[in-house]
mmCIF file of C-alpha atoms and ligand atoms in Angstrom:
data_model
loop_
_atom_site.group_PDB
_atom_site.id
_atom_site.type_symbol
_atom_site.label_atom_id
_atom_site.label_comp_id
_atom_site.label_asym_id
_atom_site.label_seq_id
_atom_site.Cartn_x
_atom_site.Cartn_y
_atom_site.Cartn_z
ATOM 1 C CA UNK U 1 82.633 100.101 132.401
ATOM 2 C CA UNK U 2 80.660 101.993 134.976
ATOM 3 C CA UNK U 3 76.948 102.031 134.262
ATOM 4 C CA UNK U 4 75.877 105.393 135.643
ATOM 5 C CA UNK U 5 74.817 108.899 134.596
ATOM 6 C CA UNK U 6 77.738 111.133 133.678
ATOM 7 C CA UNK U 7 77.298 114.881 133.885
ATOM 8 C CA UNK U 8 79.567 116.339 131.208
ATOM 9 C CA UNK U 9 81.327 119.678 131.351
ATOM 10 C CA UNK U 10 79.392 121.970 128.987
ATOM 11 C CA UNK U 11 81.488 122.650 125.895
ATOM 12 C CA UNK U 12 79.706 124.321 122.975
ATOM 13 C CA UNK U 13 81.083 124.125 119.441
ATOM 14 C CA UNK U 14 82.327 127.725 119.835
ATOM 15 C CA UNK U 15 84.033 126.864 123.148
ATOM 16 C CA UNK U 16 85.699 123.897 121.449
ATOM 17 C CA UNK U 17 87.119 126.147 118.741
ATOM 18 C CA UNK U 18 88.525 128.551 121.353
ATOM 19 C CA UNK U 19 90.081 125.669 123.316
ATOM 20 C CA UNK U 20 91.531 124.202 120.110
ATOM 21 C CA UNK U 21 93.263 127.485 119.315
ATOM 22 C CA UNK U 22 94.718 127.542 122.827
ATOM 23 C CA UNK U 23 95.816 123.903 122.547
ATOM 24 C CA UNK U 24 97.320 124.577 119.122
ATOM 25 C CA UNK U 25 99.489 127.326 120.609
ATOM 26 C CA UNK U 26 100.826 124.875 123.187
ATOM 27 C CA UNK U 27 101.426 122.235 120.532
ATOM 28 C CA UNK U 28 103.146 124.505 118.039
ATOM 29 C CA UNK U 29 104.211 127.827 119.601
ATOM 30 C CA UNK U 30 106.263 128.400 116.423
ATOM 31 C CA UNK U 31 103.358 128.276 113.959
ATOM 32 C CA UNK U 32 100.190 130.298 113.650
ATOM 33 C CA UNK U 33 96.866 128.449 113.525
ATOM 34 C CA UNK U 34 95.080 130.093 110.591
ATOM 35 C CA UNK U 35 91.807 128.176 110.780
ATOM 36 C CA UNK U 36 89.923 126.214 113.445
ATOM 37 C CA UNK U 37 86.707 124.498 112.434
ATOM 38 C CA UNK U 38 84.308 122.484 114.600
ATOM 39 C CA UNK U 39 83.771 119.169 112.809
ATOM 40 C CA UNK U 40 81.524 117.190 115.081
ATOM 41 C CA UNK U 41 80.913 115.435 118.327
ATOM 42 C CA UNK U 42 78.464 113.326 120.275
ATOM 43 C CA UNK U 43 77.539 113.088 123.946
ATOM 44 C CA UNK U 44 81.045 113.471 125.347
ATOM 45 C CA UNK U 45 83.410 114.389 122.512
ATOM 46 C CA UNK U 46 84.058 117.590 120.548
ATOM 47 C CA UNK U 47 86.372 117.499 117.517
ATOM 48 C CA UNK U 48 88.000 120.553 115.969
ATOM 49 C CA UNK U 49 90.158 120.667 112.843
ATOM 50 C CA UNK U 50 93.045 123.134 113.009
ATOM 51 C CA UNK U 51 95.079 124.325 110.034
ATOM 52 C CA UNK U 52 98.459 125.946 110.561
ATOM 53 C CA UNK U 53 100.090 128.586 108.352
ATOM 54 C CA UNK U 54 102.452 125.976 106.856
ATOM 55 C CA UNK U 55 99.520 123.790 105.752
ATOM 56 C CA UNK U 56 99.826 121.270 108.611
ATOM 57 C CA UNK U 57 96.367 120.042 109.690
ATOM 58 C CA UNK U 58 95.531 118.355 112.964
ATOM 59 C CA UNK U 59 92.423 117.244 114.848
ATOM 60 C CA UNK U 60 91.973 118.262 118.481
ATOM 61 C CA UNK U 61 89.477 116.199 120.421
ATOM 62 C CA UNK U 62 88.026 117.409 123.713
ATOM 63 C CA UNK U 63 86.517 114.938 126.188
ATOM 64 C CA UNK U 64 83.722 116.522 128.198
ATOM 65 C CA UNK U 65 83.779 113.859 130.916
ATOM 66 C CA UNK U 66 86.672 113.001 133.200
ATOM 67 C CA UNK U 67 88.373 109.617 133.242
ATOM 68 C CA UNK U 68 88.112 108.971 129.494
ATOM 69 C CA UNK U 69 91.471 110.219 128.272
ATOM 70 C CA UNK U 70 93.794 107.390 129.298
ATOM 71 C CA UNK U 71 91.621 104.675 127.767
ATOM 72 C CA UNK U 72 90.783 106.521 124.549
ATOM 73 C CA UNK U 73 94.445 107.266 123.837
ATOM 74 C CA UNK U 74 95.571 103.749 124.835
ATOM 75 C CA UNK U 75 92.925 102.168 122.611
ATOM 76 C CA UNK U 76 93.688 104.389 119.627
ATOM 77 C CA UNK U 77 97.345 103.339 119.817
ATOM 78 C CA UNK U 78 96.565 99.656 120.346
ATOM 79 C CA UNK U 79 94.028 99.556 117.529
ATOM 80 C CA UNK U 80 96.265 101.449 115.127
ATOM 81 C CA UNK U 81 99.035 98.888 115.687
ATOM 82 C CA UNK U 82 96.695 96.054 114.817
ATOM 83 C CA UNK U 83 94.567 97.432 111.995
ATOM 84 C CA UNK U 84 95.228 97.335 108.245
ATOM 85 C CA UNK U 85 92.859 100.291 107.750
ATOM 86 C CA UNK U 86 94.432 103.622 108.675
ATOM 87 C CA UNK U 87 93.683 104.936 112.146
ATOM 88 C CA UNK U 88 94.802 108.343 113.446
ATOM 89 C CA UNK U 89 98.048 108.443 115.377
ATOM 90 C CA UNK U 90 97.863 110.345 118.645
ATOM 91 C CA UNK U 91 100.400 113.159 118.713
ATOM 92 C CA UNK U 92 99.961 114.253 122.286
ATOM 93 C CA UNK U 93 97.444 114.049 125.093
ATOM 94 C CA UNK U 94 96.840 116.445 127.946
ATOM 95 C CA UNK U 95 94.701 116.578 131.035
ATOM 96 C CA UNK U 96 92.655 119.743 131.543
ATOM 97 C CA UNK U 97 94.911 122.699 132.149
ATOM 98 C CA UNK U 98 94.884 126.489 132.252
ATOM 99 C CA UNK U 99 92.317 127.868 129.800
ATOM 100 C CA UNK U 100 91.105 124.411 128.751
ATOM 101 C CA UNK U 101 88.694 122.914 131.325
ATOM 102 C CA UNK U 102 88.498 119.394 129.827
ATOM 103 C CA UNK U 103 91.000 116.678 128.885
ATOM 104 C CA UNK U 104 92.027 116.579 125.237
ATOM 105 C CA UNK U 105 94.368 115.091 122.691
ATOM 106 C CA UNK U 106 95.751 115.993 119.317
ATOM 107 C CA UNK U 107 95.730 113.492 116.471
ATOM 108 C CA UNK U 108 96.467 113.014 112.824
ATOM 109 C CA UNK U 109 93.747 114.014 110.370
ATOM 110 C CA UNK U 110 92.128 111.256 108.339
ATOM 111 C CA UNK U 111 91.152 112.342 104.828
ATOM 112 C CA UNK U 112 87.532 112.280 103.729
ATOM 113 C CA UNK U 113 84.293 112.271 105.695
ATOM 114 C CA UNK U 114 82.165 109.791 107.613
ATOM 115 C CA UNK U 115 80.569 107.154 105.322
ATOM 116 C CA UNK U 116 77.151 108.195 106.635
ATOM 117 C CA UNK U 117 77.444 111.519 104.799
ATOM 118 C CA UNK U 118 78.514 109.982 101.483
ATOM 119 C CA UNK U 119 75.177 110.117 99.690
ATOM 120 C CA UNK U 120 76.638 108.745 96.459
ATOM 121 C CA UNK U 121 77.831 105.686 98.308
ATOM 122 C CA UNK U 122 74.464 105.228 99.995
ATOM 123 C CA UNK U 123 72.332 105.735 96.883
ATOM 124 C CA UNK U 124 74.894 104.519 94.336
ATOM 125 C CA UNK U 125 75.281 101.069 92.818
ATOM 126 C CA UNK U 126 75.368 97.757 94.616
ATOM 127 C CA UNK U 127 78.920 97.106 93.405
ATOM 128 C CA UNK U 128 80.312 100.237 95.113
ATOM 129 C CA UNK U 129 78.566 99.339 98.339
ATOM 130 C CA UNK U 130 79.891 95.773 98.173
ATOM 131 C CA UNK U 131 83.434 97.083 97.648
ATOM 132 C CA UNK U 132 82.979 99.407 100.607
ATOM 133 C CA UNK U 133 81.701 96.530 102.783
ATOM 134 C CA UNK U 134 84.647 94.364 101.677
ATOM 135 C CA UNK U 135 87.157 97.039 102.699
ATOM 136 C CA UNK U 136 85.494 97.666 106.066
ATOM 137 C CA UNK U 137 85.354 93.965 106.895
ATOM 138 C CA UNK U 138 88.939 93.346 105.834
ATOM 139 C CA UNK U 139 90.073 96.131 108.192
ATOM 140 C CA UNK U 140 87.857 94.927 111.014
ATOM 141 C CA UNK U 141 89.076 91.350 110.575
ATOM 142 C CA UNK U 142 92.659 92.518 110.995
ATOM 143 C CA UNK U 143 91.738 93.929 114.406
ATOM 144 C CA UNK U 144 89.929 90.732 115.284
ATOM 145 C CA UNK U 145 92.992 88.656 114.535
ATOM 146 C CA UNK U 146 94.576 90.128 117.675
ATOM 147 C CA UNK U 147 93.455 87.838 120.486
ATOM 148 C CA UNK U 148 93.791 87.663 124.258
ATOM 149 C CA UNK U 149 93.623 84.730 126.695
ATOM 150 C CA UNK U 150 91.018 86.658 128.726
ATOM 151 C CA UNK U 151 87.869 88.679 127.949
ATOM 152 C CA UNK U 152 87.353 92.205 129.229
ATOM 153 C CA UNK U 153 88.551 95.780 128.968
ATOM 154 C CA UNK U 154 91.697 96.289 126.852
ATOM 155 C CA UNK U 155 93.470 97.748 129.888
ATOM 156 C CA UNK U 156 92.476 94.914 132.179
ATOM 157 C CA UNK U 157 91.012 91.724 130.656
ATOM 158 C CA UNK U 158 90.182 89.350 133.518
ATOM 159 C CA UNK U 159 87.268 87.119 132.508
ATOM 160 C CA UNK U 160 87.633 83.524 131.357
ATOM 161 C CA UNK U 161 84.160 83.471 129.786
ATOM 162 C CA UNK U 162 82.340 85.977 127.577
ATOM 163 C CA UNK U 163 78.970 85.030 129.048
ATOM 164 C CA UNK U 164 80.250 86.029 132.464
ATOM 165 C CA UNK U 165 82.049 89.169 131.222
ATOM 166 C CA UNK U 166 79.135 90.523 129.196
ATOM 167 C CA UNK U 167 76.546 89.253 131.720
ATOM 168 C CA UNK U 168 77.975 91.462 134.443
ATOM 169 C CA UNK U 169 77.630 94.532 132.198
ATOM 170 C CA UNK U 170 74.188 93.521 130.883
ATOM 171 C CA UNK U 171 72.829 93.035 134.402
ATOM 172 C CA UNK U 172 74.134 96.420 135.522
ATOM 173 C CA UNK U 173 72.489 98.121 132.524
ATOM 174 C CA UNK U 174 69.179 96.379 133.219
ATOM 175 C CA UNK U 175 69.307 97.470 136.865
ATOM 176 C CA UNK U 176 69.813 101.109 135.877
ATOM 177 C CA UNK U 177 67.106 100.816 133.221
ATOM 178 C CA UNK U 178 64.653 99.541 135.868
ATOM 179 C CA UNK U 179 65.462 102.586 138.015
ATOM 180 C CA UNK U 180 64.927 104.964 135.112
ATOM 181 C CA UNK U 181 61.673 103.220 134.217
ATOM 182 C CA UNK U 182 60.443 103.577 137.812
ATOM 183 C CA UNK U 183 61.314 107.289 137.639
ATOM 184 C CA UNK U 184 59.361 107.673 134.390
ATOM 185 C CA UNK U 185 62.452 108.398 132.276
ATOM 186 C CA UNK U 186 62.419 105.200 130.227
ATOM 187 C CA UNK U 187 59.410 103.930 128.236
ATOM 188 C CA UNK U 188 57.405 100.764 128.922
ATOM 189 C CA UNK U 189 58.152 99.228 125.520
ATOM 190 C CA UNK U 190 61.892 99.445 126.088
ATOM 191 C CA UNK U 191 61.873 97.922 129.567
ATOM 192 C CA UNK U 192 59.446 95.166 128.495
ATOM 193 C CA UNK U 193 61.713 94.151 125.606
ATOM 194 C CA UNK U 194 64.706 94.157 127.963
ATOM 195 C CA UNK U 195 62.975 92.032 130.598
ATOM 196 C CA UNK U 196 61.882 89.471 128.003
ATOM 197 C CA UNK U 197 65.364 89.323 126.477
ATOM 198 C CA UNK U 198 67.060 89.048 129.879
ATOM 199 C CA UNK U 199 64.894 85.998 130.712
ATOM 200 C CA UNK U 200 66.425 84.349 127.621
ATOM 201 C CA UNK U 201 70.028 85.362 128.359
ATOM 202 C CA UNK U 202 71.320 81.823 128.971
ATOM 203 C CA UNK U 203 69.763 80.584 125.712
ATOM 204 C CA UNK U 204 71.002 83.491 123.608
ATOM 205 C CA UNK U 205 74.529 83.235 125.024
ATOM 206 C CA UNK U 206 74.687 79.438 125.282
ATOM 207 C CA UNK U 207 77.566 79.142 122.795
ATOM 208 C CA UNK U 208 80.818 80.656 124.044
ATOM 209 C CA UNK U 209 82.888 82.506 121.418
ATOM 210 C CA UNK U 210 86.016 80.557 120.494
ATOM 211 C CA UNK U 211 88.316 83.451 121.271
ATOM 212 C CA UNK U 212 88.537 86.846 122.916
ATOM 213 C CA UNK U 213 89.403 89.277 120.096
ATOM 214 C CA UNK U 214 90.292 92.953 120.023
ATOM 215 C CA UNK U 215 87.221 95.000 119.071
ATOM 216 C CA UNK U 216 86.830 98.648 118.069
ATOM 217 C CA UNK U 217 83.627 98.948 120.073
ATOM 218 C CA UNK U 218 81.930 101.771 118.157
ATOM 219 C CA UNK U 219 82.349 101.055 114.482
ATOM 220 C CA UNK U 220 79.272 102.698 113.032
ATOM 221 C CA UNK U 221 78.975 104.600 109.728
ATOM 222 C CA UNK U 222 79.876 107.866 111.513
ATOM 223 C CA UNK U 223 83.246 106.437 112.553
ATOM 224 C CA UNK U 224 84.198 104.899 109.199
ATOM 225 C CA UNK U 225 85.789 107.533 106.964
ATOM 226 C CA UNK U 226 85.666 107.441 103.161
ATOM 227 C CA UNK U 227 87.579 109.467 100.569
ATOM 228 C CA UNK U 228 86.240 111.209 97.457
ATOM 229 C CA UNK U 229 86.438 107.932 95.498
ATOM 230 C CA UNK U 230 84.212 106.316 98.164
ATOM 231 C CA UNK U 231 87.078 104.121 99.375
ATOM 232 C CA UNK U 232 87.610 103.533 103.087
ATOM 233 C CA UNK U 233 90.210 106.048 104.275
ATOM 234 C CA UNK U 234 90.187 105.296 108.000
ATOM 235 C CA UNK U 235 88.512 104.140 111.180
ATOM 236 C CA UNK U 236 88.214 106.673 114.009
ATOM 237 C CA UNK U 237 86.783 107.027 117.507
ATOM 238 C CA UNK U 238 86.977 103.665 119.303
ATOM 239 C CA UNK U 239 84.794 103.434 122.411
ATOM 240 C CA UNK U 240 84.827 100.790 125.124
ATOM 241 C CA UNK U 241 87.301 98.702 123.149
ATOM 242 C CA UNK U 242 87.643 95.255 124.647
ATOM 243 C CA UNK U 243 88.767 91.721 124.110
ATOM 244 C CA UNK U 244 85.349 90.358 123.344
ATOM 245 C CA UNK U 245 83.075 88.162 121.281
ATOM 246 C CA UNK U 246 83.949 89.155 117.690
ATOM 247 C CA UNK U 247 80.228 89.611 116.991
ATOM 248 C CA UNK U 248 80.108 92.329 119.660
ATOM 249 C CA UNK U 249 81.717 94.555 117.010
ATOM 250 C CA UNK U 250 78.904 94.109 114.484
ATOM 251 C CA UNK U 251 75.711 95.419 116.035
ATOM 252 C CA UNK U 252 76.470 99.097 115.338
ATOM 253 C CA UNK U 253 76.694 98.466 111.615
ATOM 254 C CA UNK U 254 72.940 98.656 111.202
ATOM 255 C CA UNK U 255 72.423 101.838 113.236
ATOM 256 C CA UNK U 256 71.242 104.758 111.058
ATOM 257 C CA UNK U 257 71.539 102.907 107.719
ATOM 258 C CA UNK U 258 69.903 99.529 108.445
ATOM 259 C CA UNK U 259 71.166 96.715 106.220
ATOM 260 C CA UNK U 260 71.909 99.014 103.271
ATOM 261 C CA UNK U 261 75.680 98.410 103.332
ATOM 262 C CA UNK U 262 75.440 94.709 104.268
ATOM 263 C CA UNK U 263 78.363 95.095 106.665
ATOM 264 C CA UNK U 264 77.360 92.463 109.240
ATOM 265 C CA UNK U 265 76.210 90.207 106.389
ATOM 266 C CA UNK U 266 79.610 90.538 104.689
ATOM 267 C CA UNK U 267 81.361 89.738 107.967
ATOM 268 C CA UNK U 268 79.215 86.625 108.445
ATOM 269 C CA UNK U 269 79.859 85.648 104.822
ATOM 270 C CA UNK U 270 83.628 85.757 105.447
ATOM 271 C CA UNK U 271 83.803 84.348 108.963
ATOM 272 C CA UNK U 272 80.605 82.388 109.453
ATOM 273 C CA UNK U 273 78.002 83.305 112.070
ATOM 274 C CA UNK U 274 77.592 81.786 115.530
ATOM 275 C CA UNK U 275 74.373 79.815 116.242
ATOM 276 C CA UNK U 276 72.501 82.736 117.871
ATOM 277 C CA UNK U 277 74.243 85.591 116.065
ATOM 278 C CA UNK U 278 71.114 87.578 115.130
ATOM 279 C CA UNK U 279 69.679 87.242 118.645
ATOM 280 C CA UNK U 280 72.982 88.401 120.108
ATOM 281 C CA UNK U 281 73.170 91.365 117.741
ATOM 282 C CA UNK U 282 69.652 92.404 118.739
ATOM 283 C CA UNK U 283 70.583 92.092 122.418
ATOM 284 C CA UNK U 284 73.904 93.933 122.034
ATOM 285 C CA UNK U 285 72.286 96.758 120.084
ATOM 286 C CA UNK U 286 69.453 97.353 122.525
ATOM 287 C CA UNK U 287 71.651 97.095 125.614
ATOM 288 C CA UNK U 288 74.266 99.432 124.185
ATOM 289 C CA UNK U 289 71.692 102.085 123.330
ATOM 290 C CA UNK U 290 70.163 101.890 126.803
ATOM 291 C CA UNK U 291 73.701 102.075 128.250
ATOM 292 C CA UNK U 292 74.296 105.264 126.226
ATOM 293 C CA UNK U 293 71.010 106.646 127.532
ATOM 294 C CA UNK U 294 71.934 105.789 131.132
ATOM 295 C CA UNK U 295 75.242 107.643 130.730
ATOM 296 C CA UNK U 296 74.155 110.648 128.715
ATOM 297 C CA UNK U 297 70.438 111.061 129.438
ATOM 298 C CA UNK U 298 69.916 111.455 125.694
ATOM 299 C CA UNK U 299 67.589 109.040 123.930
ATOM 300 C CA UNK U 300 67.640 109.018 120.127
ATOM 301 C CA UNK U 301 64.328 107.507 118.932
ATOM 302 C CA UNK U 302 65.647 107.095 115.374
ATOM 303 C CA UNK U 303 68.180 104.610 116.755
ATOM 304 C CA UNK U 304 66.317 103.232 119.798
ATOM 305 C CA UNK U 305 62.952 102.376 118.179
ATOM 306 C CA UNK U 306 64.278 99.989 115.510
ATOM 307 C CA UNK U 307 66.436 98.275 118.166
ATOM 308 C CA UNK U 308 63.424 97.649 120.413
ATOM 309 C CA UNK U 309 61.375 96.349 117.456
ATOM 310 C CA UNK U 310 64.211 94.068 116.389
ATOM 311 C CA UNK U 311 64.571 92.631 119.901
ATOM 312 C CA UNK U 312 60.809 91.984 120.077
ATOM 313 C CA UNK U 313 60.950 90.253 116.694
ATOM 314 C CA UNK U 314 63.864 88.037 117.726
ATOM 315 C CA UNK U 315 62.159 87.084 121.005
ATOM 316 C CA UNK U 316 59.036 85.990 119.090
ATOM 317 C CA UNK U 317 61.188 83.756 116.904
ATOM 318 C CA UNK U 318 63.076 82.157 119.796
HETATM 319 N N1 LIG B 401 91.232 111.941 113.127
HETATM 320 C C1 LIG B 401 90.208 112.494 112.477
HETATM 321 N N2 LIG B 401 90.341 112.885 111.183
HETATM 322 C C2 LIG B 401 89.316 113.454 110.523
HETATM 323 N N3 LIG B 401 88.109 113.696 111.063
HETATM 324 C C3 LIG B 401 87.903 113.333 112.346
HETATM 325 C C4 LIG B 401 88.935 112.712 113.118
HETATM 326 N N4 LIG B 401 88.452 112.482 114.350
HETATM 327 C C5 LIG B 401 87.189 112.933 114.350
HETATM 328 N N5 LIG B 401 86.820 113.440 113.156
HETATM 329 C C6 LIG B 401 85.515 114.042 112.773
HETATM 330 O O1 LIG B 401 84.873 114.525 113.934
HETATM 331 C C7 LIG B 401 83.649 113.844 114.170
HETATM 332 C C8 LIG B 401 83.484 113.638 115.668
HETATM 333 O O2 LIG B 401 84.620 112.969 116.192
HETATM 334 P P1 LIG B 401 84.528 111.615 117.007
HETATM 335 O O3 LIG B 401 85.913 111.245 117.423
HETATM 336 O O4 LIG B 401 83.790 110.600 116.215
HETATM 337 O O5 LIG B 401 83.706 112.097 118.276
HETATM 338 P P2 LIG B 401 82.527 111.467 119.139
HETATM 339 O O6 LIG B 401 83.215 110.637 120.178
HETATM 340 O O7 LIG B 401 81.840 112.620 119.729
HETATM 341 O O8 LIG B 401 81.673 110.638 118.206
HETATM 342 C C9 LIG B 401 83.745 112.560 113.357
HETATM 343 O O9 LIG B 401 82.485 112.056 112.989
HETATM 344 C C10 LIG B 401 84.564 113.011 112.164
HETATM 345 O O10 LIG B 401 83.740 113.670 111.223
HETATM 346 MG MG1 LIG B 402 82.213 109.314 116.613
#
């Protein structure tokens, strides 16, 4: 994973719809696309739902940065093979081509909407939320039962120890963060929390995970889909999937919704927690958010501020 600023190709939601219609023509020259609707996207992705005259519905995802396509498609296929929760199958992938200036792929549509938008699930009873957490953790555990002799990227796992594998990434993120702090782009509170946490790295990561397991890498409540009965209908959008510490797949659970769904708690209840699990989760969460900021230049205070506070709290307790 390169830790550096990525300048994306500008693709507005309207552009994405136009590109999706062009891509749809290539995919099915026989059928007319009767509707194309922008359904979301983050720093580098744009997703468009296309409906054809015969009722067929597909999702076209556009990647606004180069070099992402091969890994995203590889990981979607690998994860789908190993997950008991439905994941979209990739129908075809294409590098940028005439009329479409970014790489893209076409995939199966997962029913429902992201769990984050299911207000009834969020505000509804404890029992529903516990059922939801149980389903998410069962699916995630199926992924985690796929192991590898080495830690590292799914395409190229080379590390014999997690501390070494993650340490290389963590150090690179800290180095970039120091640069951004010196340039006035990153706040004092963030860099101070990172420096203090980095000084404790060997303590926090003293216990090696027993195994390198396949992780989704971005399983937050925006990438967990639920149907109209509030049941889990799919996992989407893996990012930086690796063979990693299993707990490296848990820190995103508390982004945006805190501990409301008790997802990490349910995972720990089923699998046990490592000695420094909460310190690691704090570290993983903060480092990942700074990594996202390094790459995209976008800082989301609603996510970043609680992560900094949590890291400070954990350091005080150590
Ligand atoms: N296969 C799919 N089926 C249904 N909806 C999808 C699918 N893929 C993406 N989406 C929708 O599009 C949104 C953005 O897509 P996503 O792959 O998560 O992009 P990003 O990488 O930008 O987060 C998702 O939050 C979800 O609402
Ligand atoms: Mg997403």
